[in-house]
Amino acid sequence: MLVLNGPNLGRLGLREPAVYGSTTHAELAEDLRELGSSLGLEVEVRQTDAEHEMLAWLHDAADDGVPVVLNPAAWSHTSVALRDACAMLTAPLVEVHLSNIHAREAFRHHSHVSAVATGVVAGLGPGGYRAALRWLAEATGTTPA
Ligand code: DQA
């Protein structure tokens, strides 16, 4: 399955550590690949600052029936195109935010993606991605519920 991270998340560890923590994107990716293999999942982690690239990854995931964990980052709040691409997915989609977007500025409270996601996790830091992978392992039958 895919873990897809949107804009500015490649700068985790440097970026506003009081909000997003000190874990780098490389460390997050390694942690999720390791957890995935313990759950019997092959996890690929990608990050992009280019919206067209994210849309292409989602189109391919839709065509291939691949489950997705997505942190849409700032595009959550701005992009109808991203929402429309997510709506085409054929396997479960879990939206993850490191921070609790509902406890932050008003412009972060609404995510265009949430209405087409299977579920949403916010505010648990990197643990939110781990929760999403554990749930997907159950939902896709690689581990018992
Ligand atoms: C974020 C929250 C968004 O509001 C913000 O633009 C991000 C990261 C999070 O993971 O908490 O870039 O998605």
mmCIF file of C-alpha atoms and ligand atoms in Angstrom:
data_model
loop_
_atom_site.group_PDB
_atom_site.id
_atom_site.type_symbol
_atom_site.label_atom_id
_atom_site.label_comp_id
_atom_site.label_asym_id
_atom_site.label_seq_id
_atom_site.Cartn_x
_atom_site.Cartn_y
_atom_site.Cartn_z
ATOM 1 C CA MET A 1 0.000 0.000 0.000
ATOM 2 C CA LEU A 2 0.934 3.616 -0.403
ATOM 3 C CA VAL A 3 1.644 6.340 2.145
ATOM 4 C CA LEU A 4 1.476 9.650 0.257
ATOM 5 C CA ASN A 5 2.607 12.911 1.833
ATOM 6 C CA GLY A 6 1.853 16.323 0.368
ATOM 7 C CA PRO A 7 3.612 19.680 0.339
ATOM 8 C CA ASN A 8 6.225 20.701 2.900
ATOM 9 C CA LEU A 9 6.155 17.302 4.616
ATOM 10 C CA GLY A 10 9.590 16.553 3.140
ATOM 11 C CA ARG A 11 10.826 19.142 5.642
ATOM 12 C CA LEU A 12 9.578 17.293 8.710
ATOM 13 C CA GLY A 13 12.062 17.559 11.546
ATOM 14 C CA LEU A 14 13.059 21.092 10.461
ATOM 15 C CA ARG A 15 9.572 22.434 9.914
ATOM 16 C CA GLU A 16 7.826 24.017 12.950
ATOM 17 C CA PRO A 17 8.960 21.206 15.293
ATOM 18 C CA ALA A 18 6.652 22.462 18.057
ATOM 19 C CA VAL A 19 3.710 21.605 15.769
ATOM 20 C CA TYR A 20 5.010 18.696 13.681
ATOM 21 C CA GLY A 21 7.643 17.105 15.933
ATOM 22 C CA SER A 22 11.292 16.235 15.396
ATOM 23 C CA THR A 23 10.920 13.064 13.299
ATOM 24 C CA THR A 24 12.261 13.567 9.769
ATOM 25 C CA HIS A 25 10.442 12.321 6.664
ATOM 26 C CA ALA A 26 13.170 9.713 6.108
ATOM 27 C CA GLU A 27 12.745 8.437 9.692
ATOM 28 C CA LEU A 28 8.959 8.365 9.332
ATOM 29 C CA ALA A 29 9.228 6.437 6.063
ATOM 30 C CA GLU A 30 11.609 3.873 7.557
ATOM 31 C CA ASP A 31 9.405 3.413 10.632
ATOM 32 C CA LEU A 32 6.305 2.841 8.467
ATOM 33 C CA ARG A 33 8.059 0.392 6.137
ATOM 34 C CA GLU A 34 9.215 -1.603 9.191
ATOM 35 C CA LEU A 35 5.765 -1.583 10.771
ATOM 36 C CA GLY A 36 4.298 -2.591 7.414
ATOM 37 C CA SER A 37 6.557 -5.591 7.092
ATOM 38 C CA SER A 38 5.646 -6.709 10.649
ATOM 39 C CA LEU A 39 1.979 -6.505 9.582
ATOM 40 C CA GLY A 40 2.543 -8.352 6.323
ATOM 41 C CA LEU A 41 2.115 -5.205 4.232
ATOM 42 C CA GLU A 42 4.424 -3.829 1.592
ATOM 43 C CA VAL A 43 4.452 -0.107 2.334
ATOM 44 C CA GLU A 44 5.813 2.473 -0.081
ATOM 45 C CA VAL A 45 6.185 6.025 1.276
ATOM 46 C CA ARG A 46 6.325 9.003 -1.108
ATOM 47 C CA GLN A 47 6.312 12.778 -0.685
ATOM 48 C CA THR A 48 5.804 15.527 -3.236
ATOM 49 C CA ASP A 49 5.418 19.286 -3.389
ATOM 50 C CA ALA A 50 3.955 19.021 -6.930
ATOM 51 C CA GLU A 51 0.188 18.615 -7.077
ATOM 52 C CA HIS A 52 0.208 17.062 -10.571
ATOM 53 C CA GLU A 53 2.538 14.340 -9.282
ATOM 54 C CA MET A 54 0.243 13.583 -6.346
ATOM 55 C CA LEU A 55 -2.757 13.409 -8.726
ATOM 56 C CA ALA A 56 -0.902 10.948 -10.994
ATOM 57 C CA TRP A 57 -0.047 8.723 -7.994
ATOM 58 C CA LEU A 58 -3.715 8.715 -6.945
ATOM 59 C CA HIS A 59 -4.862 7.882 -10.490
ATOM 60 C CA ASP A 60 -2.476 4.913 -10.554
ATOM 61 C CA ALA A 61 -3.665 3.787 -7.090
ATOM 62 C CA ALA A 62 -7.272 3.946 -8.335
ATOM 63 C CA ASP A 63 -6.424 1.879 -11.443
ATOM 64 C CA ASP A 64 -4.489 -0.682 -9.403
ATOM 65 C CA GLY A 65 -6.920 -0.903 -6.436
ATOM 66 C CA VAL A 66 -4.186 0.059 -3.960
ATOM 67 C CA PRO A 67 -5.126 1.268 -0.421
ATOM 68 C CA VAL A 68 -3.773 4.738 0.395
ATOM 69 C CA VAL A 69 -2.773 6.569 3.573
ATOM 70 C CA LEU A 70 -2.715 10.244 2.601
ATOM 71 C CA ASN A 71 -1.534 13.338 4.396
ATOM 72 C CA PRO A 72 -2.721 15.984 1.926
ATOM 73 C CA ALA A 73 -1.067 18.731 4.059
ATOM 74 C CA ALA A 74 -2.093 22.225 2.895
ATOM 75 C CA TRP A 75 -3.912 20.813 -0.170
ATOM 76 C CA SER A 76 -6.494 19.419 2.289
ATOM 77 C CA HIS A 77 -7.821 22.909 2.712
ATOM 78 C CA THR A 78 -7.502 24.177 -0.863
ATOM 79 C CA SER A 79 -7.673 21.506 -3.535
ATOM 80 C CA VAL A 80 -10.890 20.292 -5.154
ATOM 81 C CA ALA A 81 -8.698 18.504 -7.736
ATOM 82 C CA LEU A 82 -7.119 16.416 -4.982
ATOM 83 C CA ARG A 83 -10.534 15.626 -3.522
ATOM 84 C CA ASP A 84 -11.796 14.536 -6.958
ATOM 85 C CA ALA A 85 -8.779 12.249 -7.433
ATOM 86 C CA CYS A 86 -9.382 10.723 -3.974
ATOM 87 C CA ALA A 87 -13.049 10.147 -4.864
ATOM 88 C CA MET A 88 -11.917 7.838 -7.695
ATOM 89 C CA LEU A 89 -9.996 5.492 -5.371
ATOM 90 C CA THR A 90 -11.330 1.962 -5.320
ATOM 91 C CA ALA A 91 -9.628 0.684 -2.118
ATOM 92 C CA PRO A 92 -9.757 2.277 1.372
ATOM 93 C CA LEU A 93 -8.327 5.760 1.899
ATOM 94 C CA VAL A 94 -7.176 6.937 5.347
ATOM 95 C CA GLU A 95 -6.517 10.682 5.688
ATOM 96 C CA VAL A 96 -3.846 11.493 8.270
ATOM 97 C CA HIS A 97 -2.769 14.788 9.818
ATOM 98 C CA LEU A 98 0.099 14.962 12.277
ATOM 99 C CA SER A 99 -1.492 17.885 14.095
ATOM 100 C CA ASN A 100 -5.073 18.229 15.306
ATOM 101 C CA ILE A 101 -6.303 20.488 12.483
ATOM 102 C CA HIS A 102 -9.526 21.180 14.448
ATOM 103 C CA ALA A 103 -7.594 22.770 17.295
ATOM 104 C CA ARG A 104 -5.658 25.111 14.980
ATOM 105 C CA GLU A 105 -6.484 28.113 12.756
ATOM 106 C CA ALA A 106 -10.020 28.178 11.345
ATOM 107 C CA PHE A 107 -8.767 27.767 7.754
ATOM 108 C CA ARG A 108 -7.412 24.323 8.716
ATOM 109 C CA HIS A 109 -10.691 23.030 10.159
ATOM 110 C CA HIS A 110 -12.140 21.943 6.824
ATOM 111 C CA SER A 111 -10.528 19.297 4.625
ATOM 112 C CA HIS A 112 -11.921 18.702 1.132
ATOM 113 C CA VAL A 113 -10.556 15.154 1.326
ATOM 114 C CA SER A 114 -12.402 14.046 4.482
ATOM 115 C CA ALA A 115 -15.779 13.624 2.766
ATOM 116 C CA VAL A 116 -14.322 11.020 0.406
ATOM 117 C CA ALA A 117 -11.978 9.308 2.901
ATOM 118 C CA THR A 118 -12.829 6.015 4.578
ATOM 119 C CA GLY A 119 -11.522 7.457 7.850
ATOM 120 C CA VAL A 120 -9.553 10.381 9.242
ATOM 121 C CA VAL A 121 -6.845 10.521 11.946
ATOM 122 C CA ALA A 122 -5.600 13.871 13.250
ATOM 123 C CA GLY A 123 -3.430 14.987 16.148
ATOM 124 C CA LEU A 124 -1.557 11.773 16.933
ATOM 125 C CA GLY A 125 1.733 12.734 15.276
ATOM 126 C CA PRO A 126 3.519 9.854 13.511
ATOM 127 C CA GLY A 127 1.292 7.502 15.552
ATOM 128 C CA GLY A 128 -1.581 8.486 13.260
ATOM 129 C CA TYR A 129 0.156 6.854 10.279
ATOM 130 C CA ARG A 130 0.843 3.761 12.377
ATOM 131 C CA ALA A 131 -2.811 3.557 13.431
ATOM 132 C CA ALA A 132 -3.843 3.881 9.783
ATOM 133 C CA LEU A 133 -1.535 1.038 8.720
ATOM 134 C CA ARG A 134 -2.742 -1.201 11.554
ATOM 135 C CA TRP A 135 -6.349 -0.556 10.568
ATOM 136 C CA LEU A 136 -5.602 -1.206 6.891
ATOM 137 C CA ALA A 137 -3.882 -4.478 7.794
ATOM 138 C CA GLU A 138 -7.091 -5.564 9.544
ATOM 139 C CA ALA A 139 -9.369 -4.202 6.828
ATOM 140 C CA THR A 140 -7.450 -5.854 4.006
ATOM 141 C CA GLY A 141 -7.066 -9.093 5.927
ATOM 142 C CA THR A 142 -3.299 -9.314 6.426
ATOM 143 C CA THR A 143 -3.775 -9.491 10.232
ATOM 144 C CA PRO A 144 -6.780 -10.743 12.263
ATOM 145 C CA ALA A 145 -9.184 -8.016 13.520
HETATM 146 C C1 DQA B 1 -0.992 18.895 8.224
HETATM 147 C C2 DQA B 1 -1.938 20.023 8.662
HETATM 148 C C3 DQA B 1 -2.141 21.022 7.543
HETATM 149 O O1 DQA B 1 -3.021 22.057 7.946
HETATM 150 C C4 DQA B 1 -0.810 21.637 7.150
HETATM 151 O O2 DQA B 1 -0.982 22.518 6.049
HETATM 152 C C5 DQA B 1 0.239 20.636 6.877
HETATM 153 C C6 DQA B 1 0.326 19.429 7.704
HETATM 154 C C7 DQA B 1 -0.656 17.951 9.408
HETATM 155 O O3 DQA B 1 -0.111 16.888 9.134
HETATM 156 O O4 DQA B 1 -0.911 18.281 10.568
HETATM 157 O O5 DQA B 1 1.107 20.829 6.012
HETATM 158 O O6 DQA B 1 -1.625 18.128 7.225
#
